[in-house]
mmCIF file of C-alpha atoms in Angstrom:
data_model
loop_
_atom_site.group_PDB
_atom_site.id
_atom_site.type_symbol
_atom_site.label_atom_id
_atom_site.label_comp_id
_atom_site.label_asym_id
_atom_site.label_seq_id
_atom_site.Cartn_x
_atom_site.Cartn_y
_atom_site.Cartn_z
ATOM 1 C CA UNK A 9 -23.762 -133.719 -43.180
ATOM 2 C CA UNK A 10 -23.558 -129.869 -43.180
ATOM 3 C CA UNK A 11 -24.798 -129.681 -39.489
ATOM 4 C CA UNK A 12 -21.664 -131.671 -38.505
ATOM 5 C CA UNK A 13 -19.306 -129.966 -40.235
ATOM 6 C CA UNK A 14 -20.654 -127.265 -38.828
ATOM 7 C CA UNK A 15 -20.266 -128.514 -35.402
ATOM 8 C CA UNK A 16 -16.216 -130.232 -36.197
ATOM 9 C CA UNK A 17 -15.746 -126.199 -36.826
ATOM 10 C CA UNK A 18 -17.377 -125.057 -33.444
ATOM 11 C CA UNK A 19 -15.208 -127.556 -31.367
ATOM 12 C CA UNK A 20 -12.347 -127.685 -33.413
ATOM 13 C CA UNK A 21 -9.012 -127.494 -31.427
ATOM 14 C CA UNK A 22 -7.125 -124.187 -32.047
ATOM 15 C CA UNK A 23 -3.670 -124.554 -30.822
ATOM 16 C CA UNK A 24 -1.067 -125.589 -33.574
ATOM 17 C CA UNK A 25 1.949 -127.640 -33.498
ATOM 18 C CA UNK A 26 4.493 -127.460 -36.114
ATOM 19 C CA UNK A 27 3.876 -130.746 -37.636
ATOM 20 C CA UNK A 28 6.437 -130.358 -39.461
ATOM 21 C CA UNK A 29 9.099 -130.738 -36.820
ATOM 22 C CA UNK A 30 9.157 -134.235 -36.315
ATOM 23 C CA UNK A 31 12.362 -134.774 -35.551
ATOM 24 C CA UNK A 32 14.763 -132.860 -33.539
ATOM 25 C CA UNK A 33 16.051 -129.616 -35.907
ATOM 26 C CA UNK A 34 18.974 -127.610 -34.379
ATOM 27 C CA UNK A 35 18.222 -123.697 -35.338
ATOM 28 C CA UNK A 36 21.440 -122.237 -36.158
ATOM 29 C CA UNK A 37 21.807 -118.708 -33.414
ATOM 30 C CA UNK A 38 24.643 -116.851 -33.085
ATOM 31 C CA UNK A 39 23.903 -115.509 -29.537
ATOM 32 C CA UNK A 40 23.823 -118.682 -28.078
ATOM 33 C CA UNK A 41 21.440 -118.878 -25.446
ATOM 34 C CA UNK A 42 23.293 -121.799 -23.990
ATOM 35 C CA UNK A 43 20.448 -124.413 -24.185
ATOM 36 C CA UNK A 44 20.430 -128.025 -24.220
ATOM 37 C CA UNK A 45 19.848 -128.667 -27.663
ATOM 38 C CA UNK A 46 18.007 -131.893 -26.874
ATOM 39 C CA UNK A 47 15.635 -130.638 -24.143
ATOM 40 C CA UNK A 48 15.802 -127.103 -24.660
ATOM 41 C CA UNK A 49 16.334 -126.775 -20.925
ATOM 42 C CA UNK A 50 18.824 -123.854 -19.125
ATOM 43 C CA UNK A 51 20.080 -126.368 -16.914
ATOM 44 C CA UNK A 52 23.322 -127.073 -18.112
ATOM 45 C CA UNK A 53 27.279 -126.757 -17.048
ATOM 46 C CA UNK A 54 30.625 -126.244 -18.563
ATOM 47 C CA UNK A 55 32.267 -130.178 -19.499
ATOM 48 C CA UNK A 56 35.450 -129.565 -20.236
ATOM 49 C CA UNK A 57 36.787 -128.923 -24.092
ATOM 50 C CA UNK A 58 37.405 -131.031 -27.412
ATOM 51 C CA UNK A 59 39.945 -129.587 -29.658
ATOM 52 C CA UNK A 60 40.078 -126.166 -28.112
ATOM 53 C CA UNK A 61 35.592 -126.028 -28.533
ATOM 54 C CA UNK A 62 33.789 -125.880 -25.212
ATOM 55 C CA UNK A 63 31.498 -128.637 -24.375
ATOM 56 C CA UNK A 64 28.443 -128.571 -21.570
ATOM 57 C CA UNK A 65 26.514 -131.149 -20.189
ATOM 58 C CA UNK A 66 22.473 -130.743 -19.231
ATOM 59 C CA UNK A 67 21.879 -130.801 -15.701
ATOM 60 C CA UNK A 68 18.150 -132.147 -16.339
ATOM 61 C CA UNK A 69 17.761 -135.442 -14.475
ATOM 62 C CA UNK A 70 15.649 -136.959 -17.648
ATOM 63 C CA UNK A 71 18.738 -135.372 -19.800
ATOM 64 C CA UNK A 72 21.958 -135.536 -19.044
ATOM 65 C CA UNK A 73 23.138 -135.257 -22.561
ATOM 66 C CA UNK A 74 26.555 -133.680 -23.632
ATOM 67 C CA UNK A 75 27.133 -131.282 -26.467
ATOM 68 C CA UNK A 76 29.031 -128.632 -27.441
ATOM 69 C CA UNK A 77 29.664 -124.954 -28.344
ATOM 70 C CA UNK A 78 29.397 -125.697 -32.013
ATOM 71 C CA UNK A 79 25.638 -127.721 -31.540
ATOM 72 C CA UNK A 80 24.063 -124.281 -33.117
ATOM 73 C CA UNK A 81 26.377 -124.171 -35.923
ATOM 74 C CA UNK A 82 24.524 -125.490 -39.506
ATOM 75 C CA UNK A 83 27.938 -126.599 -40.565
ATOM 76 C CA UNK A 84 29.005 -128.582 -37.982
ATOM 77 C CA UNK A 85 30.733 -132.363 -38.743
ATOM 78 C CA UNK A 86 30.950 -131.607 -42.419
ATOM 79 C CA UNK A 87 33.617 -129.685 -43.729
ATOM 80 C CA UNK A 88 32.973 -130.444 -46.996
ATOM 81 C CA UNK A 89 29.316 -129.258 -46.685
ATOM 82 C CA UNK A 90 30.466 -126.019 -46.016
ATOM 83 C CA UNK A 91 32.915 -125.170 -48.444
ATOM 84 C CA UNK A 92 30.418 -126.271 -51.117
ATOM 85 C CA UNK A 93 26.523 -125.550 -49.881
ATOM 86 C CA UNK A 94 26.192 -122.684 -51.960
ATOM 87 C CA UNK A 95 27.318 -124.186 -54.959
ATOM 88 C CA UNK A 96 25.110 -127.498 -54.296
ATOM 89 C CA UNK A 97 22.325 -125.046 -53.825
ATOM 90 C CA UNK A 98 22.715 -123.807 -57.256
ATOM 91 C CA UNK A 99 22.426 -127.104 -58.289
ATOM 92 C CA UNK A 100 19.204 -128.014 -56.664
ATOM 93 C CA UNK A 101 17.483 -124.592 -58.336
ATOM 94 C CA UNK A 102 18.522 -125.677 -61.567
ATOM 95 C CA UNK A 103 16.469 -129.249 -61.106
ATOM 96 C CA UNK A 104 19.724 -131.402 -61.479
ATOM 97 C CA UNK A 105 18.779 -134.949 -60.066
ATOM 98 C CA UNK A 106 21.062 -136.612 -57.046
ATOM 99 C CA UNK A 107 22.916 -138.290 -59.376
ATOM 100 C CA UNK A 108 24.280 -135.669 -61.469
ATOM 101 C CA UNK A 109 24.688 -133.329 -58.265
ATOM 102 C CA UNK A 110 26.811 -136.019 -57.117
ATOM 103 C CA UNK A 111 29.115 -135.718 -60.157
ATOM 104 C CA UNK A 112 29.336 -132.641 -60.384
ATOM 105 C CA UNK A 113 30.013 -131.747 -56.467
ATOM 106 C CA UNK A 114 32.471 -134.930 -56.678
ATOM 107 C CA UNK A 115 30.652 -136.705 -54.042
ATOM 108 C CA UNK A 116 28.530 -139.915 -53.302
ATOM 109 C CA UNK A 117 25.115 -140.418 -54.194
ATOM 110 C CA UNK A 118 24.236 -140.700 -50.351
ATOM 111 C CA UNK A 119 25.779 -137.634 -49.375
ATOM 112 C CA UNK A 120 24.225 -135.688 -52.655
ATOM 113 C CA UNK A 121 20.844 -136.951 -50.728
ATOM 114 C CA UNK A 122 21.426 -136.428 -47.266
ATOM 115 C CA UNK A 123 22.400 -132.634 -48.866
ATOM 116 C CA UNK A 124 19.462 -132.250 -50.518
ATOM 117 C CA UNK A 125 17.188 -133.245 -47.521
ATOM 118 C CA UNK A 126 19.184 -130.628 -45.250
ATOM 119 C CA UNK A 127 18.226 -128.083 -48.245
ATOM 120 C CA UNK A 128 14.657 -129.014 -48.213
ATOM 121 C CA UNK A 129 13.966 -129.069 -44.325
ATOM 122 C CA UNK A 130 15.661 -125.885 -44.016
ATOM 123 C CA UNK A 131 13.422 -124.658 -46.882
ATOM 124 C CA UNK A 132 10.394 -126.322 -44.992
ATOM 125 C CA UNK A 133 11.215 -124.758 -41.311
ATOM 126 C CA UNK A 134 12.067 -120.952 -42.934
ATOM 127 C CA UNK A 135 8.724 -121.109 -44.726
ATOM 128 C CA UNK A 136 6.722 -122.876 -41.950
ATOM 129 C CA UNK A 137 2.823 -121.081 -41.437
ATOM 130 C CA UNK A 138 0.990 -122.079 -38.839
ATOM 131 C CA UNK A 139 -2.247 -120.909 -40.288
ATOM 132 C CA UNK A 140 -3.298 -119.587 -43.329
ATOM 133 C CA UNK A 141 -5.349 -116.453 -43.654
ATOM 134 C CA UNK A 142 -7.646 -114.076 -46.064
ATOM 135 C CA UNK A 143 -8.850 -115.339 -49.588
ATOM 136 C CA UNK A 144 -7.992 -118.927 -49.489
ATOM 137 C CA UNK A 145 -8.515 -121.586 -51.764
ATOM 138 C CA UNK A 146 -8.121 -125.335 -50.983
ATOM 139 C CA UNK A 147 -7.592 -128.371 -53.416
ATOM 140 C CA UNK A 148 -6.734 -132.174 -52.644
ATOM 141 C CA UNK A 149 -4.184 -134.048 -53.568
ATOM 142 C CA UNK A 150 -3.954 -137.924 -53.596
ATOM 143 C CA UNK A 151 -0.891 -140.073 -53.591
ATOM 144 C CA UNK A 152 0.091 -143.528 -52.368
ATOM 145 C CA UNK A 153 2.152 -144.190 -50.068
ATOM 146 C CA UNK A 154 5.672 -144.983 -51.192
ATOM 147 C CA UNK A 155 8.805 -146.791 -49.237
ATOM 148 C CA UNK A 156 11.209 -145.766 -51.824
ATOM 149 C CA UNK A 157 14.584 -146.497 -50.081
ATOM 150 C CA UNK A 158 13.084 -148.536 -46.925
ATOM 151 C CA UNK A 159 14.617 -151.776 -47.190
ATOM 152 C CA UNK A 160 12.338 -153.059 -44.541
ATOM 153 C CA UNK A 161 9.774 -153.003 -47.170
ATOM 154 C CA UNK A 162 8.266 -156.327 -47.838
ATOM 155 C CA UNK A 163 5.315 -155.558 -49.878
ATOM 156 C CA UNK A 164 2.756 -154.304 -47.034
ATOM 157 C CA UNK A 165 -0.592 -152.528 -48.392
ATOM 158 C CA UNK A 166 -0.122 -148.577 -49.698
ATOM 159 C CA UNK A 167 -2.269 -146.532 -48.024
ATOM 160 C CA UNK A 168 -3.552 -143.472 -49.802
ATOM 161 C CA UNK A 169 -1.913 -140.351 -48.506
ATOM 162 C CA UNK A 170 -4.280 -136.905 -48.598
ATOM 163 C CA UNK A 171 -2.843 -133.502 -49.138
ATOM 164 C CA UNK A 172 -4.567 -130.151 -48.879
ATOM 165 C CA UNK A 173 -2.995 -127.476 -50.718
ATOM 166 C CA UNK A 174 -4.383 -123.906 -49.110
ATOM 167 C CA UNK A 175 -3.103 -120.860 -51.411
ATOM 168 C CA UNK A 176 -4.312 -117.443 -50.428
ATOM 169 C CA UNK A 177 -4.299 -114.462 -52.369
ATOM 170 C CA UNK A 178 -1.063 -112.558 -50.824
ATOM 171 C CA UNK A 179 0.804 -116.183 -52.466
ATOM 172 C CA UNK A 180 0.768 -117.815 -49.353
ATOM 173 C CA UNK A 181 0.871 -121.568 -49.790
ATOM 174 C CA UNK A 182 0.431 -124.086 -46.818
ATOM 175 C CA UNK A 183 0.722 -127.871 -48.235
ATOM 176 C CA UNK A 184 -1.369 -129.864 -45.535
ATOM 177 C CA UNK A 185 -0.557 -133.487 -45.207
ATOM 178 C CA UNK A 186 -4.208 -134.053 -44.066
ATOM 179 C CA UNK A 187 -5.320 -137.807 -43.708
ATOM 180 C CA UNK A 188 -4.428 -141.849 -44.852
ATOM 181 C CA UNK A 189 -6.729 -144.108 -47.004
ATOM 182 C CA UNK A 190 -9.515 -141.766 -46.233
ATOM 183 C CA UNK A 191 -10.243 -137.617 -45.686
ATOM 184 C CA UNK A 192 -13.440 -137.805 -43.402
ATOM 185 C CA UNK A 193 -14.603 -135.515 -40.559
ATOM 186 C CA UNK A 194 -11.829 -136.258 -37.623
ATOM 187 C CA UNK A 195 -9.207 -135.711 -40.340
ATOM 188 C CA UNK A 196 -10.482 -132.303 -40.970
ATOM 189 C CA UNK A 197 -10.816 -131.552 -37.361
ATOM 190 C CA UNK A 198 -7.565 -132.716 -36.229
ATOM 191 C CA UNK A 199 -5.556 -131.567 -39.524
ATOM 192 C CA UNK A 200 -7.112 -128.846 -41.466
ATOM 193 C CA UNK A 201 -9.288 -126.476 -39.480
ATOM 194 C CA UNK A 202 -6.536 -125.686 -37.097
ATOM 195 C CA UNK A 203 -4.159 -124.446 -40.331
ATOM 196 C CA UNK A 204 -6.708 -122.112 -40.992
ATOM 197 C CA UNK A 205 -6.965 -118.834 -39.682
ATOM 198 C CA UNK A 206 -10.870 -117.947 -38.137
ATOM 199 C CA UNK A 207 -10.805 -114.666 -39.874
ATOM 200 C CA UNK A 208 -9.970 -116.177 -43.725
ATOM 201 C CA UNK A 209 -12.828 -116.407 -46.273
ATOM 202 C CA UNK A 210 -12.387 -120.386 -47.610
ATOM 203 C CA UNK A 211 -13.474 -121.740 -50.649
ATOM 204 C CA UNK A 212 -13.376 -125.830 -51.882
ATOM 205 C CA UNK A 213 -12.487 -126.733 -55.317
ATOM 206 C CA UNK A 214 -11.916 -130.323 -56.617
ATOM 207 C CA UNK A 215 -13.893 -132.216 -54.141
ATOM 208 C CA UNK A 216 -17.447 -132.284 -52.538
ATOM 209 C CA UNK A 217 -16.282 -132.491 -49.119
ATOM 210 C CA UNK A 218 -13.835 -129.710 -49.006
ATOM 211 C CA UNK A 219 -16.651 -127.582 -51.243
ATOM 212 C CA UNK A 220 -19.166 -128.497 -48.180
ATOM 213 C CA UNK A 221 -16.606 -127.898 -45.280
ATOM 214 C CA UNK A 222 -15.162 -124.319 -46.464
ATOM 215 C CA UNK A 223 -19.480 -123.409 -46.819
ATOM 216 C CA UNK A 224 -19.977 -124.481 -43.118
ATOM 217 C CA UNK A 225 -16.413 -122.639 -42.197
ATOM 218 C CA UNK A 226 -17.759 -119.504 -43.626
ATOM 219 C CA UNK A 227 -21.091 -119.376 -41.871
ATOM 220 C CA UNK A 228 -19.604 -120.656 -38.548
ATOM 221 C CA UNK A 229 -17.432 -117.544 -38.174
ATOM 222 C CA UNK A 230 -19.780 -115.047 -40.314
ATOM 223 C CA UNK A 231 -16.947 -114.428 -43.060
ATOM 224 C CA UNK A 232 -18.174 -113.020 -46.369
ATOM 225 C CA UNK A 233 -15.929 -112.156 -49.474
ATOM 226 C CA UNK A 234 -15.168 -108.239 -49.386
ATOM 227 C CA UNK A 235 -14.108 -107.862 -52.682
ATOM 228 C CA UNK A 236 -15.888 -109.634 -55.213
ATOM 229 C CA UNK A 237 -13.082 -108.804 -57.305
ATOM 230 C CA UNK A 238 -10.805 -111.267 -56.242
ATOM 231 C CA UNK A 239 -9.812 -113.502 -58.949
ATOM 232 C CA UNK A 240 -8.616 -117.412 -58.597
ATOM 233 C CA UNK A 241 -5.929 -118.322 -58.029
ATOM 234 C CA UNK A 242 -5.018 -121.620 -58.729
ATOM 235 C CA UNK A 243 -7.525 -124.438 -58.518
ATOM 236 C CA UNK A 244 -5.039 -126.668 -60.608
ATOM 237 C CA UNK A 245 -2.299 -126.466 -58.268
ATOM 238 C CA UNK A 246 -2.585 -129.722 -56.800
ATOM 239 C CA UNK A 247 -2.576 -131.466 -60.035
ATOM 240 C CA UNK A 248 0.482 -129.658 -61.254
ATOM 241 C CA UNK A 249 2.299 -130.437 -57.875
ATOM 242 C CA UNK A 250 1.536 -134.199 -58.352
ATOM 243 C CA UNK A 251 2.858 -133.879 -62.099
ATOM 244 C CA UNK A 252 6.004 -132.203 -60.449
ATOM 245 C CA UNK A 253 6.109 -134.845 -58.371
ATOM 246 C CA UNK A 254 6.258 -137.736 -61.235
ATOM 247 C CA UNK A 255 9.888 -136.525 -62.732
ATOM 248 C CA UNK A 256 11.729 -137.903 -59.640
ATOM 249 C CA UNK A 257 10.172 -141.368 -60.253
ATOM 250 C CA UNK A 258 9.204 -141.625 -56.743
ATOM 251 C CA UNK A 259 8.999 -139.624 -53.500
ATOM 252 C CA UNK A 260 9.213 -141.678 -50.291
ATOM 253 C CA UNK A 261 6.429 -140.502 -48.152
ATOM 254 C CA UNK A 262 7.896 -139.708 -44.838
ATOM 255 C CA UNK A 263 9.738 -137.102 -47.488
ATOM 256 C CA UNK A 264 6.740 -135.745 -48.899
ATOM 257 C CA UNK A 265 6.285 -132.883 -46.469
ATOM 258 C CA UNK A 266 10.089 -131.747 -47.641
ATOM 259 C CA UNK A 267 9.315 -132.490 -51.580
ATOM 260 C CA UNK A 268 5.959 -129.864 -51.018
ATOM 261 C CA UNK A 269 8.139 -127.356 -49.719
ATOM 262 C CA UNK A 270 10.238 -127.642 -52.653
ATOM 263 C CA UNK A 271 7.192 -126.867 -54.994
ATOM 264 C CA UNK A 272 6.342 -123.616 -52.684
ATOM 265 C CA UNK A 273 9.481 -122.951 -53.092
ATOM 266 C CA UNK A 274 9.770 -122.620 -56.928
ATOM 267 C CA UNK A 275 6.007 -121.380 -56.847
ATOM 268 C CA UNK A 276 7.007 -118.791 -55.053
ATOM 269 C CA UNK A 277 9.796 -117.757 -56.762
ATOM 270 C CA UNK A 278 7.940 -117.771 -60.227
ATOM 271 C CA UNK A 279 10.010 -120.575 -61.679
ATOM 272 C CA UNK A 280 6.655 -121.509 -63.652
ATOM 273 C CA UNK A 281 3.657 -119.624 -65.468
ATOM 274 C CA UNK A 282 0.751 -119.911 -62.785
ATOM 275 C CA UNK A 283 -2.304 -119.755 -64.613
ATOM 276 C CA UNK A 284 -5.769 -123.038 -64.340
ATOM 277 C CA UNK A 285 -3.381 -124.985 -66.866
ATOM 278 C CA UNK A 286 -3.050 -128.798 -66.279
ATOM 279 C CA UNK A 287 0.492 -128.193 -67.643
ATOM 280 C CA UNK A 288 3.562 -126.599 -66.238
ATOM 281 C CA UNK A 289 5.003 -124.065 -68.205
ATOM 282 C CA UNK A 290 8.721 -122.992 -66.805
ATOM 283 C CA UNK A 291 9.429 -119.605 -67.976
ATOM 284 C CA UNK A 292 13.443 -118.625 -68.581
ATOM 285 C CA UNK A 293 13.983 -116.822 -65.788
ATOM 286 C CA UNK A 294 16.124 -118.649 -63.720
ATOM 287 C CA UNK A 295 15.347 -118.354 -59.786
ATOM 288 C CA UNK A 296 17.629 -115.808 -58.219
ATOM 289 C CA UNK A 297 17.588 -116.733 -54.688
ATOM 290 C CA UNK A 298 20.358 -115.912 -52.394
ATOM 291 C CA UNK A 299 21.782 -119.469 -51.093
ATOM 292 C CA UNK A 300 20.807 -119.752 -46.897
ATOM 293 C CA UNK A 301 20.857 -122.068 -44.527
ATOM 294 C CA UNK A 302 19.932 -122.063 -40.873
ATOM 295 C CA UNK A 303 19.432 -125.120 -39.475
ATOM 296 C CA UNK A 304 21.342 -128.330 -38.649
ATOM 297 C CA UNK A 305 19.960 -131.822 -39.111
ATOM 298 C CA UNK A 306 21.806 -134.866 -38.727
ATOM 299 C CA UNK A 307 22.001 -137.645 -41.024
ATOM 300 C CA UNK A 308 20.162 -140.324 -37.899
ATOM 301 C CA UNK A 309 17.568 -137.690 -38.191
ATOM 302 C CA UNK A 310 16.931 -137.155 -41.641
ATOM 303 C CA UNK A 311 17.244 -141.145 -41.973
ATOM 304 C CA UNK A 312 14.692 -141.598 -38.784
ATOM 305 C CA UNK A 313 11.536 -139.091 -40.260
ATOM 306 C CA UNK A 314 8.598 -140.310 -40.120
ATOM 307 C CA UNK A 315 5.273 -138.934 -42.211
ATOM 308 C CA UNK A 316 3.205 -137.427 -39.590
ATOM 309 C CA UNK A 317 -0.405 -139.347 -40.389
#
């Protein structure tokens, strides 16, 4: 079994896609490059105006879409959103659930979730690494695979959904949504080894075949650990993010990625005491995080994500 790993790492594919841009984001720019928003192409013309904003049509024979001036803008068809993002933002760092956002922001339940979401894949695209480099460690994660809100559900089989967790020692941390029902050689080809940089020492914890796999990755590309001083860093992080995970009584999965960005998120920002502790320890120190937003994603969108395994 180590001779194959050892030969998944050797013909591995190296180019990376950002997985996590499964549906169609809108970056927010204010030089507008005048793209199409839809195909990214530079074909595009003047269309007239809508209440005094210029709109353009793509040129691009598989296109032909209309938009407007006001595509880039994060704001756009929501006034409300943007006279009160920064205060629902507060909101979300202080843990409040939809349902008390929603009362507090005077709005529906609905819209308190279709904010959050915009929150969270704003949070996912700003922090987005394609690969993950130096000391890293990597732990699994397995959940099962929830419909939460999918009305369409009608009791099919849950599939168990694998996530690697890679944190490195300059507190990167690159949540992997690696495999379903099973985390076997072609899921590690396809999903992990191209998140992880060829120069980064890996090490396994919490499972024999990630143990196995980071021993082959190190003696495929001849990395040894330079400082023997480098101390853990946290081999229980996995099993604290699925414990974060339990207080909102269900994740759906196709939200998951957005959810694990969340947890980097407040890891990052030392909302919690990170030491090999099964339990989470929140310190007082509230997260002081300047409120941002640079991307626009429509509700359709946001409603139409899929998980990407």
């Amino acid at each position: 079994m180590y001779e194959r790993y050892k030969i998944l790492i050797k013909n591995a594919p190296e180019s990376v896609t950002n997985i996590n841009s499964k549906f169609n984001v809108i970056k927010g720019n204010e030089n507008n490059n005048k793209k199409c928003p839809y195909c990214d192409s530079n074909k595009i013309i003047k269309f007239g105006f809508y209440k005094g904003i210029q709109r353009y049509k793509c040129n691009n024979d598989e296109c032909g879409r209309t938009f407007s001036g006001d595509s880039n803008n994060p704001f756009r068809c929501s006034k409300k959103f943007k006279d009160n993002w920064e205060e629902y933002f507060n909101l979300i760092t202080k843990g409040l659930s939809l349902r008390e956002c929603a009362k507090k922001m005077n709005i529906t339940i609905v819209t308190s979730f279709f904010w959050r979401h915009r929150f969270l894949n704003d949070l996912k695209e700003r922090n987005y690494i394609a690969k993950i480099g130096s000391y890293v460690e990597l732990t699994k994660m397995v959940t099962l695979e929830n419909f939460k809100g999918d009305r369409k559900y009608h009791g099919e089989k849950r599939d168990k959904i694998i996530v690697i967790n890679a944190l490195n020692n300059y507190n990167d941390v690159l949540p992997i949504i690696a495999g379903r029902s099973f985390f076997g050689f072609y899921e590690i080809r396809d999903n992990l080894i191209p998140r992880l940089d060829n120069h980064a020492y890996v090490v396994g914890y919490t499972d024999s075949r990630l143990k196995l796999f980071s021993k082959a990755f190190n003696e495929i590309n001849k990395r040894k650990l330079d400082n023997e001083n480098i101390s853990r860093m946290d081999i229980m992080y996995s099993i604290k993010v699925k414990k974060w995970l339990s207080k909102f009584k269900g994740v759906a999965s196709k939200y998951l990625d957005h959810y694990l960005s969340w947890r980097v998120f407040e890891y990052k920002n030392n909302s919690e005491d990170r030491k090999d502790s099964f339990f989470i320890k929140t310190s007082n120190i509230d997260i002081n995080i300047k409120a941002e937003i640079n991307t626009y994603s429509s509700w359709n969108n946001i409603k139409a994500k899929v998980i990407s395994v």
